[in-house]
mmCIF file of C-alpha atoms and ligand atoms in Angstrom:
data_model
loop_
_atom_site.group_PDB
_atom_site.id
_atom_site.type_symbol
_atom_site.label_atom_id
_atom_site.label_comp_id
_atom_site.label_asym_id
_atom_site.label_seq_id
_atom_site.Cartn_x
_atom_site.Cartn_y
_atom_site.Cartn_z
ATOM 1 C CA UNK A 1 11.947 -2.151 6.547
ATOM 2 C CA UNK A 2 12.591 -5.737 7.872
ATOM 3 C CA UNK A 3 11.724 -8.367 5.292
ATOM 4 C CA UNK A 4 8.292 -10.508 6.366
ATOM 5 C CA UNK A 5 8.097 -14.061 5.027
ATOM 6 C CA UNK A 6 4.796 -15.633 4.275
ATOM 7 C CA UNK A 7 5.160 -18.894 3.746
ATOM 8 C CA UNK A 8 2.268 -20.610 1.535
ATOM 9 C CA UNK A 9 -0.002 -23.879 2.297
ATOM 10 C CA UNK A 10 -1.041 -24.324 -0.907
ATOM 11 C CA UNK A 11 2.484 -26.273 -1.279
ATOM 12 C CA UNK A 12 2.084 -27.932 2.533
ATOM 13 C CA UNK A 13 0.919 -31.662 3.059
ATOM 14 C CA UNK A 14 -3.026 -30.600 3.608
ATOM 15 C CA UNK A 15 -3.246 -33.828 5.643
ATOM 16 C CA UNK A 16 -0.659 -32.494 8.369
ATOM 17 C CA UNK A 17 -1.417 -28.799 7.932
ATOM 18 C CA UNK A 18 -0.794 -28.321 11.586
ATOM 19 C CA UNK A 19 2.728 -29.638 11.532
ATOM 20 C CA UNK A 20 2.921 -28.119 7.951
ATOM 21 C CA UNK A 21 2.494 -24.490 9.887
ATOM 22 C CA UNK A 22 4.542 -25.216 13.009
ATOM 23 C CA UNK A 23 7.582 -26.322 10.683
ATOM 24 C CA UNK A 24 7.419 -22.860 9.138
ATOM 25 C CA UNK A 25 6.726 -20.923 12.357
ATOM 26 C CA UNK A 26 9.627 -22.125 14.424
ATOM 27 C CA UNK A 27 12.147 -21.399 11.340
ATOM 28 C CA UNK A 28 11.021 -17.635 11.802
ATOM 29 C CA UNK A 29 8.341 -16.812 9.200
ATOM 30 C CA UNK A 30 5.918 -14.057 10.177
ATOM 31 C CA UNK A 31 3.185 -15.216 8.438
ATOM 32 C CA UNK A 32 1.018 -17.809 7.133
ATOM 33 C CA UNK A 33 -0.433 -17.117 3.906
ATOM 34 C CA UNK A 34 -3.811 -19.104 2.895
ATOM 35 C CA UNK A 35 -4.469 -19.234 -0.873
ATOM 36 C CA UNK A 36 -8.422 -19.471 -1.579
ATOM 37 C CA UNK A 37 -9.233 -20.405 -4.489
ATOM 38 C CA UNK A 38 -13.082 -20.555 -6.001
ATOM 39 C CA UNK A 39 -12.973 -22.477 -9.135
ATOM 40 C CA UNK A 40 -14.135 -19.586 -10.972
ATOM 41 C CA UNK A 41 -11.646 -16.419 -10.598
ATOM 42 C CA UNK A 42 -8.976 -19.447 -10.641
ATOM 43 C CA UNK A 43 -9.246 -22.772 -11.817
ATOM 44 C CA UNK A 44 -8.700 -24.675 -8.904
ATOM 45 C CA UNK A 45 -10.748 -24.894 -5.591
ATOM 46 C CA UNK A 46 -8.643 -25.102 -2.698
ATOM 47 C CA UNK A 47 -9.567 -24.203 1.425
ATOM 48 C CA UNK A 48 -12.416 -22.133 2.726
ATOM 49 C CA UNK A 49 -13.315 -20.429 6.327
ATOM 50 C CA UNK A 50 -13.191 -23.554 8.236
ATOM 51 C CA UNK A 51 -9.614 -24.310 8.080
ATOM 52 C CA UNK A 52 -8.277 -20.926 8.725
ATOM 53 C CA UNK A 53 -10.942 -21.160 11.811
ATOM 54 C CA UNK A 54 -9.021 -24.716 12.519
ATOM 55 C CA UNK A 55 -5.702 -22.851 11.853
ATOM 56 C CA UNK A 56 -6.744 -20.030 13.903
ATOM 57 C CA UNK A 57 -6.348 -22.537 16.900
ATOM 58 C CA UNK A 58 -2.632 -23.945 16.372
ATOM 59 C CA UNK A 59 -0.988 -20.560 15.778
ATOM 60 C CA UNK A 60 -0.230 -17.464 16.932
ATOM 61 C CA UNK A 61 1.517 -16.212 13.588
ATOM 62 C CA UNK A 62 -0.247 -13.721 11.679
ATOM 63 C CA UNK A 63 -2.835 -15.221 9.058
ATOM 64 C CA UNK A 64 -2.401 -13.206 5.763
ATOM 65 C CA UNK A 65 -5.739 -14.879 3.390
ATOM 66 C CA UNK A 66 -5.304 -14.600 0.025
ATOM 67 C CA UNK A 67 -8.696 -14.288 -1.727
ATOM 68 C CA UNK A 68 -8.597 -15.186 -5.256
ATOM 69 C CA UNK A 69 -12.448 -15.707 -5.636
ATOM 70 C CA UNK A 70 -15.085 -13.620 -7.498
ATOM 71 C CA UNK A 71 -17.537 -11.555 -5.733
ATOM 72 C CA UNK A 72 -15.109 -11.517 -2.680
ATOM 73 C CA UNK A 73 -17.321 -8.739 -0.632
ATOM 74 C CA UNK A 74 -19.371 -12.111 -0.031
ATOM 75 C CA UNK A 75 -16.392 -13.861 1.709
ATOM 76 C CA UNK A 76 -15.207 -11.122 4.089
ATOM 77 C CA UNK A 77 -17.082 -11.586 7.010
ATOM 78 C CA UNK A 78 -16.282 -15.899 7.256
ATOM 79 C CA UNK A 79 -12.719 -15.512 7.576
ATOM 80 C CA UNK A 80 -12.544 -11.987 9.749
ATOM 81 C CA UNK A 81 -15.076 -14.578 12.115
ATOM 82 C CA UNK A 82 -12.605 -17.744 11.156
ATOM 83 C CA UNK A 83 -9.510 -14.940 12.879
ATOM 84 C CA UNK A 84 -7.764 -13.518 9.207
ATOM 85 C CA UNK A 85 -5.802 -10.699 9.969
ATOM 86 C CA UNK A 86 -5.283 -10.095 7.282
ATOM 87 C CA UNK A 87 -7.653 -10.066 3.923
ATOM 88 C CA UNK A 88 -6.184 -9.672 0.498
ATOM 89 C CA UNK A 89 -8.741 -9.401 -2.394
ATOM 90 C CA UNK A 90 -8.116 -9.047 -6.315
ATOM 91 C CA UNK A 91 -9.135 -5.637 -7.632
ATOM 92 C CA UNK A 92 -10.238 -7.662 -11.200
ATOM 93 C CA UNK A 93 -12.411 -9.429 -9.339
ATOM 94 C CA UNK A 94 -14.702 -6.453 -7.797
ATOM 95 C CA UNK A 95 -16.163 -3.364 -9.012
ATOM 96 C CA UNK A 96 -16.282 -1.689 -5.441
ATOM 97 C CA UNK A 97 -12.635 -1.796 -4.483
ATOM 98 C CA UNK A 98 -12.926 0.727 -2.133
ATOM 99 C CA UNK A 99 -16.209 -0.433 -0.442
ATOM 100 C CA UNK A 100 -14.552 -3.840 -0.182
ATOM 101 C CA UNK A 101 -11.712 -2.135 1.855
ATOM 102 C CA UNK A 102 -14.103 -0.390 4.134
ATOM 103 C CA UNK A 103 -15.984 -3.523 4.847
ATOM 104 C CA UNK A 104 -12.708 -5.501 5.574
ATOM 105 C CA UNK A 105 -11.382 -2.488 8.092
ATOM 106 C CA UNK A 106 -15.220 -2.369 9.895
ATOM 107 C CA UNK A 107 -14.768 -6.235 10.361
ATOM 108 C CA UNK A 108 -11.150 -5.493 12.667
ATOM 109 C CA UNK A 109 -9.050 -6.956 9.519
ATOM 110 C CA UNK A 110 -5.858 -5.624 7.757
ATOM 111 C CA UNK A 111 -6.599 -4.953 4.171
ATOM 112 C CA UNK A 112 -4.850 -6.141 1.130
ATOM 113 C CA UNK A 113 -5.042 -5.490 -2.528
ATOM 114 C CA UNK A 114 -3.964 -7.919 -5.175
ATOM 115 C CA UNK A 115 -3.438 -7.220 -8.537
ATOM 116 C CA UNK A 116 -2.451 -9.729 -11.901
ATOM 117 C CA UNK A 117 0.437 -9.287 -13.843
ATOM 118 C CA UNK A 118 -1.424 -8.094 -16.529
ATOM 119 C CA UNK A 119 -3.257 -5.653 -14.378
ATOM 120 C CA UNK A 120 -1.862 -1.977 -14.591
ATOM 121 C CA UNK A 121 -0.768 -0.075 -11.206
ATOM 122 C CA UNK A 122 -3.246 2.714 -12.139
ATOM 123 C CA UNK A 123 -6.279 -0.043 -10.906
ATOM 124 C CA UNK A 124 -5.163 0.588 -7.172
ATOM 125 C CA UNK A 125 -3.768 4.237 -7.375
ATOM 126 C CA UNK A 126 -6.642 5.561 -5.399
ATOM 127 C CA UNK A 127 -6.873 2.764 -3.666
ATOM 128 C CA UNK A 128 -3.749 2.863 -2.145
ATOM 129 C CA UNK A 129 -4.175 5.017 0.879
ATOM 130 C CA UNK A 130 -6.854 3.107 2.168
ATOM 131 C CA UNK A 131 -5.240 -0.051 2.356
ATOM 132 C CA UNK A 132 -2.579 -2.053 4.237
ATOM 133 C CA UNK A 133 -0.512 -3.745 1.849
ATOM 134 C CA UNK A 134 -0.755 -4.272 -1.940
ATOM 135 C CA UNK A 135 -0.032 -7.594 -3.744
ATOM 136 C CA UNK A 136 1.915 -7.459 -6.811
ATOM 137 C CA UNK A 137 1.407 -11.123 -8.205
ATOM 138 C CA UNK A 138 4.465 -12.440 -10.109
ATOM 139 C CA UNK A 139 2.946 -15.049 -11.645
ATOM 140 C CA UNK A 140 -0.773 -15.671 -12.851
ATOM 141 C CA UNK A 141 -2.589 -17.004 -10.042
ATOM 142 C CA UNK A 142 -4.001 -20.516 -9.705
ATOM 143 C CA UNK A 143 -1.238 -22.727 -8.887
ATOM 144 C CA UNK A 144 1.773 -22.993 -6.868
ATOM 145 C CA UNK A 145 5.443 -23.530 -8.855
ATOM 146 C CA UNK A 146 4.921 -21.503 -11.782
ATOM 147 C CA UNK A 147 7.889 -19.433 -12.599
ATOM 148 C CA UNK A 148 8.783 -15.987 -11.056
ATOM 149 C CA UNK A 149 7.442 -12.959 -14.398
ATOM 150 C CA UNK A 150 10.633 -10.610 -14.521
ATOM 151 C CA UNK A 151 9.146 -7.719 -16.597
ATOM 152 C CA UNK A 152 7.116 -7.341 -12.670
ATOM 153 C CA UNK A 153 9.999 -6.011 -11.096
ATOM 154 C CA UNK A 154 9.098 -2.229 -12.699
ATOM 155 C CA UNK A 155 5.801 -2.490 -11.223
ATOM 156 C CA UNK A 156 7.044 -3.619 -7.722
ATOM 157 C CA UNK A 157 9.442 -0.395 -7.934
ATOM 158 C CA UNK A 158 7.236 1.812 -9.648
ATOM 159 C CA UNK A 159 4.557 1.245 -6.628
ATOM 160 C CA UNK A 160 7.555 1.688 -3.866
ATOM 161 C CA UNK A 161 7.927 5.075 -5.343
ATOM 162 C CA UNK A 162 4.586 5.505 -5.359
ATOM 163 C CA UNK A 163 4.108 4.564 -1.883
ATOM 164 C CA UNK A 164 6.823 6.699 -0.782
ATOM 165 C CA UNK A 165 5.561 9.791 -2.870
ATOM 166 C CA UNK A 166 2.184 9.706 -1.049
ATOM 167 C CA UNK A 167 4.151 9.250 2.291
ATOM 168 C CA UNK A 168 1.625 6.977 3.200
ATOM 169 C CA UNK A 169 1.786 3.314 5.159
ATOM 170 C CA UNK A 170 1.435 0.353 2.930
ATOM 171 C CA UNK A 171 3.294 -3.100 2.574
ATOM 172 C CA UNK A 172 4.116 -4.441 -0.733
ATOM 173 C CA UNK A 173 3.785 -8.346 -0.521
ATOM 174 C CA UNK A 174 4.850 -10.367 -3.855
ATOM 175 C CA UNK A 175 3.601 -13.697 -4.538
ATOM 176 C CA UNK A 176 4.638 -16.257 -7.383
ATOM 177 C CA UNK A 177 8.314 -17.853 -7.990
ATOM 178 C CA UNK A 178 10.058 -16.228 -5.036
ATOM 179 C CA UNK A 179 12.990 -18.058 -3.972
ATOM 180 C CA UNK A 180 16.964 -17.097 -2.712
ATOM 181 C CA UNK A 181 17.311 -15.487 -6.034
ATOM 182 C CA UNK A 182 14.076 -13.902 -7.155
ATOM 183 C CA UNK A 183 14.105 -12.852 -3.789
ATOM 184 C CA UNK A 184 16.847 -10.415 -3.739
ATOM 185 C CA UNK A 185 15.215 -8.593 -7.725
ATOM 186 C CA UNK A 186 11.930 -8.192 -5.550
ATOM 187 C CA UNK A 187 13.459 -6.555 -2.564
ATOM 188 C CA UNK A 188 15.457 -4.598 -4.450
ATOM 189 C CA UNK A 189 12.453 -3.611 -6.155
ATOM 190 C CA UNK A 190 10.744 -2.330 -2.993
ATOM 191 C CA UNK A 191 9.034 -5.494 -1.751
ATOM 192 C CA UNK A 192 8.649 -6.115 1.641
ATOM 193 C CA UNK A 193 6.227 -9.117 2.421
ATOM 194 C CA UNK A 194 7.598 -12.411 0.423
ATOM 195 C CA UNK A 195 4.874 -14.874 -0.078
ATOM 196 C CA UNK A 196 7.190 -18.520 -1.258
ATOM 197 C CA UNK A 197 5.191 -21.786 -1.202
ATOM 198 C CA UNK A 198 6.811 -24.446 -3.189
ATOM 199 C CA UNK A 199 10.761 -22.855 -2.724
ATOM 200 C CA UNK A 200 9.813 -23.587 1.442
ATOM 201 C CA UNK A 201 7.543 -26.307 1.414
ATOM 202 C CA UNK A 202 9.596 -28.680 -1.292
ATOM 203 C CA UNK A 203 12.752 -27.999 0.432
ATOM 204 C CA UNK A 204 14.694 -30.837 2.184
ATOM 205 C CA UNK A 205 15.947 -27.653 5.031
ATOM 206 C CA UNK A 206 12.549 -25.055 5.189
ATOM 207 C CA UNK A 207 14.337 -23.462 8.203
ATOM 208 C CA UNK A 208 17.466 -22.621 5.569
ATOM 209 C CA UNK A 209 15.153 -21.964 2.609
ATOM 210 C CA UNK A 210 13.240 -19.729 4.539
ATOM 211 C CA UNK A 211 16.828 -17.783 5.360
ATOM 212 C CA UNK A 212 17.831 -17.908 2.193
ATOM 213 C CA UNK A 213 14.893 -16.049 1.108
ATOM 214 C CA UNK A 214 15.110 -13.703 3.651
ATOM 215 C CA UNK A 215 18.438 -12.763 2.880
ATOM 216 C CA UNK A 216 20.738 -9.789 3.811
ATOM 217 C CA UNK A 217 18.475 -6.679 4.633
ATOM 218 C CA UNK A 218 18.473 -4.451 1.803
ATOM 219 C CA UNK A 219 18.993 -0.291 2.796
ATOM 220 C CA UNK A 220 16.653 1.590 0.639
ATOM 221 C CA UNK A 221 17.347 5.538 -0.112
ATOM 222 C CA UNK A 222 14.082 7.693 -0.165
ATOM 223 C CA UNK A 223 13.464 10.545 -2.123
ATOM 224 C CA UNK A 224 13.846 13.439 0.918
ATOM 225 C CA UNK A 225 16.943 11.703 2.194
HETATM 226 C C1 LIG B 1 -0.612 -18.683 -6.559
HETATM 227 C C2 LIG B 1 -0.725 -18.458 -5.082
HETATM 228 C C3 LIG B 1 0.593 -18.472 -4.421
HETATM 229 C C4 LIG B 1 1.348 -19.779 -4.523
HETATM 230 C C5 LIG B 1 2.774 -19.418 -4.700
HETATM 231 O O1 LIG B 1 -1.836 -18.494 -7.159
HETATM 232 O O2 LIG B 1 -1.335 -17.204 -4.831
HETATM 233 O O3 LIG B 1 0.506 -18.028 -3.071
HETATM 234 O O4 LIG B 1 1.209 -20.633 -3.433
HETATM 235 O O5 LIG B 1 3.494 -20.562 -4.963
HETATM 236 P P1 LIG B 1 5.030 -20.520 -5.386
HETATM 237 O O6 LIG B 1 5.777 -19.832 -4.292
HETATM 238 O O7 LIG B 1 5.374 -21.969 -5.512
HETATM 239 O O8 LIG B 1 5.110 -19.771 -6.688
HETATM 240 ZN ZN1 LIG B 2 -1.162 -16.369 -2.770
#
Protein backbone atom coordinates (compact mmCIF):
# COMPACT_ATOMS: atom_id res chain seq x y z
CA UNK A 1 0.00 0.00 0.00
CA UNK A 2 1.42 3.44 -1.09
CA UNK A 3 2.40 5.56 1.88
CA UNK A 4 -0.20 8.80 2.38
CA UNK A 5 1.31 11.87 4.06
CA UNK A 6 -0.81 14.13 6.14
CA UNK A 7 0.83 16.94 6.83
CA UNK A 8 -0.41 18.90 10.12
CA UNK A 9 -1.49 22.77 10.59
CA UNK A 10 -1.25 22.78 13.98
CA UNK A 11 2.67 23.47 13.22
CA UNK A 12 1.71 25.98 10.02
CA UNK A 13 1.84 29.90 10.35
CA UNK A 14 -2.18 30.20 11.19
CA UNK A 15 -1.87 33.72 9.73
CA UNK A 16 -0.92 32.32 6.12
CA UNK A 17 -2.76 29.01 6.42
CA UNK A 18 -3.52 29.20 2.76
CA UNK A 19 0.06 29.37 1.65
CA UNK A 20 0.82 27.11 4.73
CA UNK A 21 -1.45 24.29 2.72
CA UNK A 22 -0.37 25.05 -0.84
CA UNK A 23 3.43 24.67 0.29
CA UNK A 24 2.54 21.16 1.42
CA UNK A 25 0.24 20.28 -1.49
CA UNK A 26 2.57 21.00 -4.35
CA UNK A 27 5.50 18.89 -2.51
CA UNK A 28 3.03 15.83 -2.91
CA UNK A 29 1.19 15.28 0.40
CA UNK A 30 -2.23 13.65 0.11
CA UNK A 31 -3.68 15.15 2.85
CA UNK A 32 -4.26 17.90 5.12
CA UNK A 33 -4.77 16.97 8.57
CA UNK A 34 -6.73 19.59 10.95
CA UNK A 35 -6.08 19.07 14.69
CA UNK A 36 -9.26 20.30 16.83
CA UNK A 37 -8.73 20.76 19.91
CA UNK A 38 -11.60 21.70 22.75
CA UNK A 39 -9.84 22.75 25.80
CA UNK A 40 -11.31 20.00 27.62
CA UNK A 41 -10.36 16.41 26.03
CA UNK A 42 -6.92 18.43 25.40
CA UNK A 43 -5.61 21.33 26.93
CA UNK A 44 -5.36 23.59 24.23
CA UNK A 45 -8.13 25.13 21.95
CA UNK A 46 -7.11 25.35 18.52
CA UNK A 47 -9.53 25.70 14.97
CA UNK A 48 -13.18 24.91 14.60
CA UNK A 49 -15.71 24.39 11.44
CA UNK A 50 -15.09 27.68 9.95
CA UNK A 51 -11.62 27.29 8.85
CA UNK A 52 -11.84 23.90 7.41
CA UNK A 53 -15.07 25.59 5.57
CA UNK A 54 -12.34 28.48 4.57
CA UNK A 55 -9.87 25.62 3.77
CA UNK A 56 -12.43 23.76 1.97
CA UNK A 57 -12.13 26.64 -0.68
CA UNK A 58 -8.19 26.74 -1.43
CA UNK A 59 -7.76 22.97 -1.84
CA UNK A 60 -8.55 20.13 -3.50
CA UNK A 61 -6.41 17.71 -1.19
CA UNK A 62 -8.25 15.49 0.97
CA UNK A 63 -9.18 17.06 4.50
CA UNK A 64 -8.48 14.33 7.17
CA UNK A 65 -10.08 16.34 10.77
CA UNK A 66 -8.74 15.21 13.69
CA UNK A 67 -11.29 15.53 16.53
CA UNK A 68 -9.78 15.55 19.84
CA UNK A 69 -12.87 17.09 21.67
CA UNK A 70 -15.35 15.51 24.15
CA UNK A 71 -18.80 14.71 23.21
CA UNK A 72 -17.63 14.63 19.49
CA UNK A 73 -21.20 13.16 18.13
CA UNK A 74 -22.00 17.03 18.69
CA UNK A 75 -19.30 18.17 16.16
CA UNK A 76 -19.97 15.80 13.24
CA UNK A 77 -22.37 17.43 11.28
CA UNK A 78 -20.22 21.26 11.21
CA UNK A 79 -17.32 19.92 9.55
CA UNK A 80 -19.09 17.08 7.12
CA UNK A 81 -21.15 20.76 6.14
CA UNK A 82 -17.55 22.76 6.44
CA UNK A 83 -16.35 19.62 3.41
CA UNK A 84 -14.17 16.97 6.01
CA UNK A 85 -13.68 13.94 4.29
CA UNK A 86 -12.59 12.63 6.51
CA UNK A 87 -13.64 12.55 10.49
CA UNK A 88 -11.41 10.99 13.07
CA UNK A 89 -12.86 10.85 16.66
CA UNK A 90 -11.20 9.47 20.01
CA UNK A 91 -12.90 6.31 21.25
CA UNK A 92 -12.03 7.72 25.16
CA UNK A 93 -13.90 10.42 24.43
CA UNK A 94 -17.46 8.67 23.54
CA UNK A 95 -19.46 5.96 24.89
CA UNK A 96 -21.28 5.23 21.46
CA UNK A 97 -18.33 4.47 19.24
CA UNK A 98 -20.22 2.73 16.92
CA UNK A 99 -23.23 5.16 16.69
CA UNK A 100 -20.64 7.89 16.19
CA UNK A 101 -19.38 5.92 13.08
CA UNK A 102 -22.82 5.51 11.68
CA UNK A 103 -23.59 9.14 12.04
CA UNK A 104 -20.23 10.17 10.36
CA UNK A 105 -20.92 7.54 7.24
CA UNK A 106 -24.91 8.96 6.98
CA UNK A 107 -23.28 12.52 6.78
CA UNK A 108 -21.08 11.28 3.24
CA UNK A 109 -17.73 11.32 5.52
CA UNK A 110 -14.83 8.75 5.83
CA UNK A 111 -14.60 7.55 9.34
CA UNK A 112 -11.69 7.46 11.63
CA UNK A 113 -10.94 6.10 15.01
CA UNK A 114 -8.30 7.45 17.30
CA UNK A 115 -7.03 5.90 20.14
CA UNK A 116 -4.22 7.19 23.14
CA UNK A 117 -1.22 5.50 23.82
CA UNK A 118 -2.45 4.34 26.87
CA UNK A 119 -5.60 3.09 25.31
CA UNK A 120 -5.61 -0.79 24.61
CA UNK A 121 -6.38 -2.12 20.88
CA UNK A 122 -9.26 -4.19 22.37
CA UNK A 123 -11.34 -0.46 22.64
CA UNK A 124 -11.75 -0.55 18.71
CA UNK A 125 -11.75 -4.40 18.01
CA UNK A 126 -15.37 -4.34 17.11
CA UNK A 127 -15.12 -1.29 15.88
CA UNK A 128 -12.88 -1.96 13.31
CA UNK A 129 -14.97 -3.17 10.45
CA UNK A 130 -17.06 -0.31 10.45
CA UNK A 131 -14.57 2.19 10.01
CA UNK A 132 -12.11 3.68 7.49
CA UNK A 133 -8.94 4.11 9.11
CA UNK A 134 -7.78 3.83 12.75
CA UNK A 135 -5.40 6.30 14.49
CA UNK A 136 -2.77 4.92 16.59
CA UNK A 137 -1.48 8.17 18.45
CA UNK A 138 2.27 8.07 19.21
CA UNK A 139 2.34 10.60 21.46
CA UNK A 140 -0.34 12.01 24.01
CA UNK A 141 -2.34 14.40 22.23
CA UNK A 142 -2.45 18.16 22.80
CA UNK A 143 0.51 19.58 21.25
CA UNK A 144 2.63 19.39 18.30
CA UNK A 145 6.67 18.36 18.84
CA UNK A 146 6.41 15.98 21.52
CA UNK A 147 8.55 13.00 20.97
CA UNK A 148 7.63 9.88 18.85
CA UNK A 149 6.42 6.72 22.12
CA UNK A 150 8.44 3.57 20.81
CA UNK A 151 6.75 0.86 22.98
CA UNK A 152 3.60 1.98 20.07
CA UNK A 153 5.18 0.24 17.41
CA UNK A 154 3.55 -3.36 18.83
CA UNK A 155 0.27 -1.82 18.72
CA UNK A 156 0.67 -0.36 15.14
CA UNK A 157 1.71 -4.11 14.12
CA UNK A 158 -0.48 -5.89 16.29
CA UNK A 159 -3.59 -3.90 14.55
CA UNK A 160 -1.97 -4.59 10.84
CA UNK A 161 -2.38 -8.17 11.72
CA UNK A 162 -5.47 -7.59 12.92
CA UNK A 163 -6.65 -5.80 9.99
CA UNK A 164 -5.36 -8.34 7.75
CA UNK A 165 -6.91 -11.31 9.82
CA UNK A 166 -10.43 -9.83 9.40
CA UNK A 167 -9.58 -9.24 5.63
CA UNK A 168 -11.28 -6.18 5.96
CA UNK A 169 -10.45 -2.39 4.47
CA UNK A 170 -9.02 -0.03 6.97
CA UNK A 171 -6.04 2.55 6.97
CA UNK A 172 -3.81 2.82 9.85
CA UNK A 173 -2.78 6.59 10.18
CA UNK A 174 -0.08 7.42 13.08
CA UNK A 175 0.21 10.73 14.52
CA UNK A 176 2.93 12.17 17.02
CA UNK A 177 6.92 12.43 16.39
CA UNK A 178 6.96 11.06 12.85
CA UNK A 179 9.85 12.14 10.97
CA UNK A 180 12.62 10.35 8.24
CA UNK A 181 13.39 8.01 11.01
CA UNK A 182 10.33 7.25 13.08
CA UNK A 183 8.93 7.01 9.85
CA UNK A 184 10.47 3.95 8.54
CA UNK A 185 9.63 1.85 12.63
CA UNK A 186 5.92 2.93 11.80
CA UNK A 187 5.75 1.62 8.31
CA UNK A 188 7.40 -1.21 9.11
CA UNK A 189 4.94 -1.62 11.69
CA UNK A 190 1.99 -1.60 9.27
CA UNK A 191 1.22 2.12 9.08
CA UNK A 192 0.04 3.57 6.16
CA UNK A 193 -1.28 7.24 6.65
CA UNK A 194 1.72 9.46 8.32
CA UNK A 195 0.35 12.44 10.05
CA UNK A 196 4.06 14.88 10.66
CA UNK A 197 3.44 18.52 11.68
CA UNK A 198 6.43 20.07 13.19
CA UNK A 199 9.20 17.53 11.14
CA UNK A 200 7.32 19.42 7.72
CA UNK A 201 6.29 22.61 8.87
CA UNK A 202 9.79 23.60 10.85
CA UNK A 203 11.79 22.42 8.02
CA UNK A 204 13.96 24.88 5.98
CA UNK A 205 13.04 22.18 2.56
CA UNK A 206 9.08 20.80 3.40
CA UNK A 207 9.14 19.47 -0.21
CA UNK A 208 12.43 17.18 0.98
CA UNK A 209 11.08 16.59 4.50
CA UNK A 210 8.00 15.51 3.19
CA UNK A 211 10.21 12.82 0.91
CA UNK A 212 12.14 11.94 3.47
CA UNK A 213 9.23 10.84 5.37
CA UNK A 214 7.79 9.16 2.70
CA UNK A 215 10.63 7.13 2.08
CA UNK A 216 11.31 3.90 0.06
CA UNK A 217 7.96 1.86 -0.18
CA UNK A 218 8.05 -0.84 2.20
CA UNK A 219 6.72 -4.64 0.67
CA UNK A 220 4.67 -6.18 3.33
CA UNK A 221 4.12 -10.22 3.36
CA UNK A 222 0.49 -11.27 4.39
CA UNK A 223 -0.45 -14.17 6.13
CA UNK A 224 -2.09 -16.30 2.88
CA UNK A 225 0.85 -15.32 0.74
C1 LIG B 1 -1.10 16.15 18.46
C2 LIG B 1 -1.74 16.31 17.11
C3 LIG B 1 -0.78 16.08 16.01
C4 LIG B 1 0.38 17.05 15.96
C5 LIG B 1 1.56 16.25 15.56
O1 LIG B 1 -2.06 16.21 19.44
O2 LIG B 1 -2.80 15.38 16.97
O3 LIG B 1 -1.44 15.99 14.75
O4 LIG B 1 0.22 18.13 15.10
O5 LIG B 1 2.69 17.04 15.66
P1 LIG B 1 4.16 16.46 15.48
O6 LIG B 1 4.23 15.84 14.12
O7 LIG B 1 5.01 17.68 15.61
O8 LIG B 1 4.37 15.45 16.57
ZN1 LIG C 1 -3.59 15.01 14.92
Amino acid sequence: MATIIAPSILSADFAHLADEVKKVTVAGAEYIHVDVMDGSFVPEITIGAGVVKDLRKITDAILDVHLMVEHPETQLESFAKAGANIITFHVEATNHSHRVIQKIHELGCKAGIALNPGTSLSAIEELIEFADMALVMTVNPGYGGQQFIESMLGKIHMLYHMIDEMETDCDIEVDGGINAETSVLVREAGANILVAGSAIYNSADVAQSIKDIRGKEIVHHHHDE
